[in-house]
CSV table of C-alpha atoms in Angstrom, one decimal:
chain,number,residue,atom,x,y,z
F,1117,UNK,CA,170.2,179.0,-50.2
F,1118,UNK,CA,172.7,176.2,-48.8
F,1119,UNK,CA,176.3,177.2,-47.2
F,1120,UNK,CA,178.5,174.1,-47.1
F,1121,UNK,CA,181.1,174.5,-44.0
F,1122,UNK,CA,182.4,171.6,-43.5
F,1123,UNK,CA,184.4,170.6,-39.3
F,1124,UNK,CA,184.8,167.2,-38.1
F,1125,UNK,CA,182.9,167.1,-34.8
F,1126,UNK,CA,184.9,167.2,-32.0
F,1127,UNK,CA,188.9,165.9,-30.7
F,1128,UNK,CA,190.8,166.2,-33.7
F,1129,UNK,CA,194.4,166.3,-33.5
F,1130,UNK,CA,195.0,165.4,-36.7
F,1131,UNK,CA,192.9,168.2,-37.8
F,1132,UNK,CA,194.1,170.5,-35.9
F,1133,UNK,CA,197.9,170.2,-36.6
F,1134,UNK,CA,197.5,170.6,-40.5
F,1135,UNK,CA,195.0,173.1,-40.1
F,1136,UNK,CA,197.9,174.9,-37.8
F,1137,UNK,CA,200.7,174.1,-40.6
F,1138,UNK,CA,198.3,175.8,-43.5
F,1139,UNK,CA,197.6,178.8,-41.5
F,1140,UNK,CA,201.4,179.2,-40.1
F,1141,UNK,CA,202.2,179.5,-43.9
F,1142,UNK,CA,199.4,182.1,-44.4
F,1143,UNK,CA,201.0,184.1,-41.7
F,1144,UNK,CA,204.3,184.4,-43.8
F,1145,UNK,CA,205.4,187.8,-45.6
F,1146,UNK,CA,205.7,188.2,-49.4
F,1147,UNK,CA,208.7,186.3,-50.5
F,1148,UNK,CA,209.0,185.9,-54.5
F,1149,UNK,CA,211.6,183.6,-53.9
F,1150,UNK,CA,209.0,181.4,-52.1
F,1151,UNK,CA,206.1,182.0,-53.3
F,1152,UNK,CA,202.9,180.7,-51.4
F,1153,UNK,CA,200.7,179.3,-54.6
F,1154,UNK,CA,196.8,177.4,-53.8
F,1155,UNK,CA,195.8,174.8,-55.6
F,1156,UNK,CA,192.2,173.5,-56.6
F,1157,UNK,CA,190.2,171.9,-58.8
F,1158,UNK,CA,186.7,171.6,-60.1
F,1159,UNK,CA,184.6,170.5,-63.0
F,1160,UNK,CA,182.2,172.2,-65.0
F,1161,UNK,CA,179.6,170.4,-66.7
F,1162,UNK,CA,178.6,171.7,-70.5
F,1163,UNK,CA,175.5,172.1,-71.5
F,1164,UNK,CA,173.6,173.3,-74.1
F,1165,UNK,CA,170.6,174.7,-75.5
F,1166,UNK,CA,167.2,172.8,-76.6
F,1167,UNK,CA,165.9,176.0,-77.8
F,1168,UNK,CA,167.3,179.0,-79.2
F,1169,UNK,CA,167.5,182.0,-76.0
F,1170,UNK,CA,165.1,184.6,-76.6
F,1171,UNK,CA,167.2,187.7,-76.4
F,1172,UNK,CA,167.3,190.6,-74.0
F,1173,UNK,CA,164.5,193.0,-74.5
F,1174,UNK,CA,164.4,196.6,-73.1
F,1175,UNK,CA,162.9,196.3,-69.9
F,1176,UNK,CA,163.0,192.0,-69.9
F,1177,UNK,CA,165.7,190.1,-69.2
F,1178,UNK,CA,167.2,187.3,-71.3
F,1179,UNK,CA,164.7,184.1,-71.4
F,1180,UNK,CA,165.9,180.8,-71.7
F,1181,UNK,CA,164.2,177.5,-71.9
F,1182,UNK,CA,164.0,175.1,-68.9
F,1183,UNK,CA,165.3,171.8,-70.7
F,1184,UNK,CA,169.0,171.4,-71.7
F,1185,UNK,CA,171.5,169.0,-73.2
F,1186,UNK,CA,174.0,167.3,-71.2
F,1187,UNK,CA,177.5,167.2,-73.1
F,1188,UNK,CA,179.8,166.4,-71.0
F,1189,UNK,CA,182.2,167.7,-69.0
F,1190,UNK,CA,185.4,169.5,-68.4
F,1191,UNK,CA,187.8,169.9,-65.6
F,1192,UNK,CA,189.4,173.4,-64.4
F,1193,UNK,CA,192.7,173.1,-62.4
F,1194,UNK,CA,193.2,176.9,-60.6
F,1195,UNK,CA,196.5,177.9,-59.1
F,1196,UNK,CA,196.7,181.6,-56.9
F,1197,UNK,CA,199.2,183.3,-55.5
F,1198,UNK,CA,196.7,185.3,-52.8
F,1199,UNK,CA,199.6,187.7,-51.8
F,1200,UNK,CA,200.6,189.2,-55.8
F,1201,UNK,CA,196.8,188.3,-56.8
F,1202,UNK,CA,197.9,186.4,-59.7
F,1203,UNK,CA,196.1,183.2,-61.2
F,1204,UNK,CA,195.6,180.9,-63.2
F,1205,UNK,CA,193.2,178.5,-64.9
F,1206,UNK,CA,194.1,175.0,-67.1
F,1207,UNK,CA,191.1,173.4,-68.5
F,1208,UNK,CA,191.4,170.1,-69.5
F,1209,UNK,CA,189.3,166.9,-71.0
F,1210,UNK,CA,190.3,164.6,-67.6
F,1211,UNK,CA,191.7,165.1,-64.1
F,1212,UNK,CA,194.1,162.1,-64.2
F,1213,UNK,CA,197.1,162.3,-62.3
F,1214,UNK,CA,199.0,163.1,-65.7
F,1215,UNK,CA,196.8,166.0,-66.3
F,1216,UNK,CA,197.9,167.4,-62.6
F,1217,UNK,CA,201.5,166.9,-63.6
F,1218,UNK,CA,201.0,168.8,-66.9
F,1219,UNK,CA,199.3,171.5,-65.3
F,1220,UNK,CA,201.8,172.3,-62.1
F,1221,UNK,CA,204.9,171.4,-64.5
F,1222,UNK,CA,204.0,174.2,-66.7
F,1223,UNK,CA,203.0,176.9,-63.5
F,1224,UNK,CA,206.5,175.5,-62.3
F,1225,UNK,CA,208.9,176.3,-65.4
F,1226,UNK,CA,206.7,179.2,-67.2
F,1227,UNK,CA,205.2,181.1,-64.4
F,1228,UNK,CA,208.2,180.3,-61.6
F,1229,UNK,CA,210.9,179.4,-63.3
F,1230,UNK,CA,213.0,182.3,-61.1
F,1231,UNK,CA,211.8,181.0,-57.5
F,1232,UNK,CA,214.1,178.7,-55.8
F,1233,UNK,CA,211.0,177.1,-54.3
F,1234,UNK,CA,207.2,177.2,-54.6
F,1235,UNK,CA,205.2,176.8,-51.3
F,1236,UNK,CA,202.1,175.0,-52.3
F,1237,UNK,CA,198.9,174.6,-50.0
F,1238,UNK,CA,196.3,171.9,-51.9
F,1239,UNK,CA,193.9,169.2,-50.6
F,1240,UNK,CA,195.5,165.7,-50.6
F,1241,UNK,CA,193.1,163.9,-53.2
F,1242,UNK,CA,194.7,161.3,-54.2
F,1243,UNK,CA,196.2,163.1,-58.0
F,1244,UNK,CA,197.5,165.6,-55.9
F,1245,UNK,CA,200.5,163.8,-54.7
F,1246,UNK,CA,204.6,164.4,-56.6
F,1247,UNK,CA,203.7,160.4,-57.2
F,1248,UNK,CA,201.7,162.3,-60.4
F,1249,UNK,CA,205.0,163.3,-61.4
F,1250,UNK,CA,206.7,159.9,-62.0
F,1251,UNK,CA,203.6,159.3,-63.8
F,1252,UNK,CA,204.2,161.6,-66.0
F,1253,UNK,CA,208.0,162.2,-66.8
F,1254,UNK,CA,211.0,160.7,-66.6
F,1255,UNK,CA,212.3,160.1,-62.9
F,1256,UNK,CA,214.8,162.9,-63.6
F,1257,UNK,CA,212.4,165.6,-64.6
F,1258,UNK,CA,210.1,164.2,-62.0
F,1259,UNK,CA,212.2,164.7,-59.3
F,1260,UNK,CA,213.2,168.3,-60.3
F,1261,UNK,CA,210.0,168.8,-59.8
F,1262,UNK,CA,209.7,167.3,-56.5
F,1263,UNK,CA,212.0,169.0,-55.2
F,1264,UNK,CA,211.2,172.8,-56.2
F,1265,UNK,CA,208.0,172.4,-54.4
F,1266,UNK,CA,207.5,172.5,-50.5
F,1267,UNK,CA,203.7,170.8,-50.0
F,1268,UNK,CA,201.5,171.7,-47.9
F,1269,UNK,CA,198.2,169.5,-47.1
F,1270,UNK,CA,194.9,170.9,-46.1
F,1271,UNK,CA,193.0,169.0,-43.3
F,1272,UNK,CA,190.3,166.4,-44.1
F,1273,UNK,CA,187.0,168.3,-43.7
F,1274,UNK,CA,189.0,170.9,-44.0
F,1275,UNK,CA,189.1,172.2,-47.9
F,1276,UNK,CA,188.2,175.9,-46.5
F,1277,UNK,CA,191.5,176.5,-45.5
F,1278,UNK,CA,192.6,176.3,-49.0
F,1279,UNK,CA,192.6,180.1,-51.0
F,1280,UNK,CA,192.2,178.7,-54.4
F,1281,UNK,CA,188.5,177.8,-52.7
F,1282,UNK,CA,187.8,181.2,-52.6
F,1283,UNK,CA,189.1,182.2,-55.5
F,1284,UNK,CA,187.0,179.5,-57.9
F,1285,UNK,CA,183.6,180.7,-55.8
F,1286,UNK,CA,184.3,184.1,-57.6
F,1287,UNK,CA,185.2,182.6,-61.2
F,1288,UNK,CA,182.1,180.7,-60.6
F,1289,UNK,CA,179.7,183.7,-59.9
F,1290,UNK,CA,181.7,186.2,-62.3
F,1291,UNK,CA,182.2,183.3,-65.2
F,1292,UNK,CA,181.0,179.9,-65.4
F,1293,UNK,CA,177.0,180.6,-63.5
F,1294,UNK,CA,175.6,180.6,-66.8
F,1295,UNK,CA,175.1,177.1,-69.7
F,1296,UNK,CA,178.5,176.7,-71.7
F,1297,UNK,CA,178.0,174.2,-74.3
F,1298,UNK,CA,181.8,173.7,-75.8
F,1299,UNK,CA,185.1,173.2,-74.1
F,1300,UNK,CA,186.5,175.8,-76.5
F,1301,UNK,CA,184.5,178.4,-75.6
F,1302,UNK,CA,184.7,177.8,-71.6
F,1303,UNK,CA,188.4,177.9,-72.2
F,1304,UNK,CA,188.0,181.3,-74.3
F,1305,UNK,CA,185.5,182.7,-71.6
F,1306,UNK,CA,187.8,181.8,-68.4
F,1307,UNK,CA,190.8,183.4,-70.2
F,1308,UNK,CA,189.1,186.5,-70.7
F,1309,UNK,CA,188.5,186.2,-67.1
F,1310,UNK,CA,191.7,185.2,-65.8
F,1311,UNK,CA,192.8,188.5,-67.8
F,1312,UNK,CA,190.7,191.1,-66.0
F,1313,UNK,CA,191.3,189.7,-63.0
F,1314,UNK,CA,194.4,189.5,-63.1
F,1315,UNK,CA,195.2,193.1,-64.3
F,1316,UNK,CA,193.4,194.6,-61.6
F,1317,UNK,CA,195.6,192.2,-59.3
F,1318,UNK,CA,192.5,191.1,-56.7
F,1319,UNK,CA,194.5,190.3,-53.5
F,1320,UNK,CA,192.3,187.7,-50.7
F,1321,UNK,CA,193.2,189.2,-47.6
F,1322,UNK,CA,193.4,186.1,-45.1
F,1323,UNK,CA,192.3,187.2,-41.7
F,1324,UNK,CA,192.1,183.8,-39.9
F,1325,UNK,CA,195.1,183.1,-37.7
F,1326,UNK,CA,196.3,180.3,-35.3
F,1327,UNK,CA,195.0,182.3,-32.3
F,1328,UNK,CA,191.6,182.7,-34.0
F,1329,UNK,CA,191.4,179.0,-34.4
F,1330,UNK,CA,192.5,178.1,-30.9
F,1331,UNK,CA,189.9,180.7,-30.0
F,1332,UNK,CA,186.8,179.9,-32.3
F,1333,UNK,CA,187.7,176.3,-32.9
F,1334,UNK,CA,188.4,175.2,-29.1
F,1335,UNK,CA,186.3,172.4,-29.1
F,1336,UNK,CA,188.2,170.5,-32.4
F,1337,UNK,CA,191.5,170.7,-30.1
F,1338,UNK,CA,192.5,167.7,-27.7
F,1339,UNK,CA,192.3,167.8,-24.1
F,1340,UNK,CA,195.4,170.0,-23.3
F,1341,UNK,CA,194.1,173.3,-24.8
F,1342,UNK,CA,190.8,172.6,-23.1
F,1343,UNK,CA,192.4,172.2,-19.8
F,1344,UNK,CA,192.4,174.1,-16.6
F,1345,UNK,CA,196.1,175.3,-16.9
F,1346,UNK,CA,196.5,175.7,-13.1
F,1347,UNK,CA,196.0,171.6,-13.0
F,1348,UNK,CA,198.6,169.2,-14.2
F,1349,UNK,CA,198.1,167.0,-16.6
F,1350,UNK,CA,197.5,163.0,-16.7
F,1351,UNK,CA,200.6,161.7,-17.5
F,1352,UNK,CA,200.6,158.2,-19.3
F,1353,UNK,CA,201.3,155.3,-17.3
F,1354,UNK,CA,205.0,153.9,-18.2
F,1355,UNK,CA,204.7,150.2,-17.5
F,1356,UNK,CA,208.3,149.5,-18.5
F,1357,UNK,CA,211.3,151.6,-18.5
């Protein structure tokens, strides 16, 4: 078993300040006008079967054949709102900026068509930028768009922080751990997912605050947090004023 956590090593102020900014909108109460929404993405490969399963017997399990066919893949674009535990899943041929534009348009004008503004957290790959937008629509539409969003970047090395991570590890373990072979049928078994889940309304409870991180993560923040506070400061040298 492998667990992927990923930090940059030591200093980082850059880090640090985003990582600050994602949790400082964590921190914020329920507001339906401003709705904090995560945003991720992930592709699922499709693969199918050499040989026909062998089905489920009592007492043995399902038995499957160790080689497979490769057919391709599919990409899954998942949006969460961690605080009304809604979601949702778009699964598409590609993950070109267009396809990004297609999917948050539609989460914009069906889902949150009431909000004045959605607050979204996302990594900043490059598709993931209102630059997708102008790809996809006209300038008009595209800055609509724009401008009913508030964007907010997870760190690099720093894709934890983002909800929507959470919420795929579950879809994967509860969904797509098993061979899929058509993109029909992952988009039939996610939506049946996507249903339950979002009838019972599963909430992520997000526990980790600023004063955690200044606590836990001391060593990724520069000198001044590290410092003995009852000794001043180096102040920079001013060579001309």
């Amino acid at each position: 078993m492998k667990q992927h956590w990923c930090l940059p090593k030591e200093h980082d102020a850059d880090f640090v300040w985003r990582m600050e900014d994602v949790l400082d909108v964590y921190a914020r109460p329920y507001n339906p006008q401003f709705p904090v929404l995560c945003m991720d993405e992930a592709s699922k490969q499709l693969i199918g079967e050499i040989r026909r399963p062998l089905p489920m017997r009592p007492g043995q399990p399902q038995r499957i054949d160790s080689e497979y066919e490769r057919l391709g893949t599919c990409n899954l674009f998942l949006f969460c709102e961690p605080l009304r535990g809604w979601r949702l899943v778009r699964v598409t041929e590609r993950r070109t900026m267009v396809d990004w534009a297609y999917a948050l348009r539609d989460v914009l004008t069906e889902y949150y068509s009431e909000a004045e503004k959605i607050v979204l957290v996302m990594d900043n790959l490059n598709t993931h930028s209102p630059a997708s937008f102008y790809e996809a629509f006209a300038p008009s539409e595209a800055r609509a768009l724009v401008e009913r969003l508030e964007i907010h970047y997870t760190p690099k090395h720093g894709s934890w922080l983002n909800i929507a991570e959470c919420e795929f590890s579950v879809l994967s373990r509860q969904c797509l751990n098993r061979r899929i072979d058509d993109a029909s049928q992952l988009g039939a078994e996610v939506n049946a997912w996507l249903q339950q889940r979002n009838q019972t309304a599963n909430q992520i409870n997000w526990q980790f605050r600023t004063a955690d991180a200044r606590q836990k993560l001391r060593r990724l923040y520069p000198a001044f947090l590290r410092h003995d506070e009852h000794q001043p400061m180096p102040q920079p040298t001013t060579v001309f004023n």
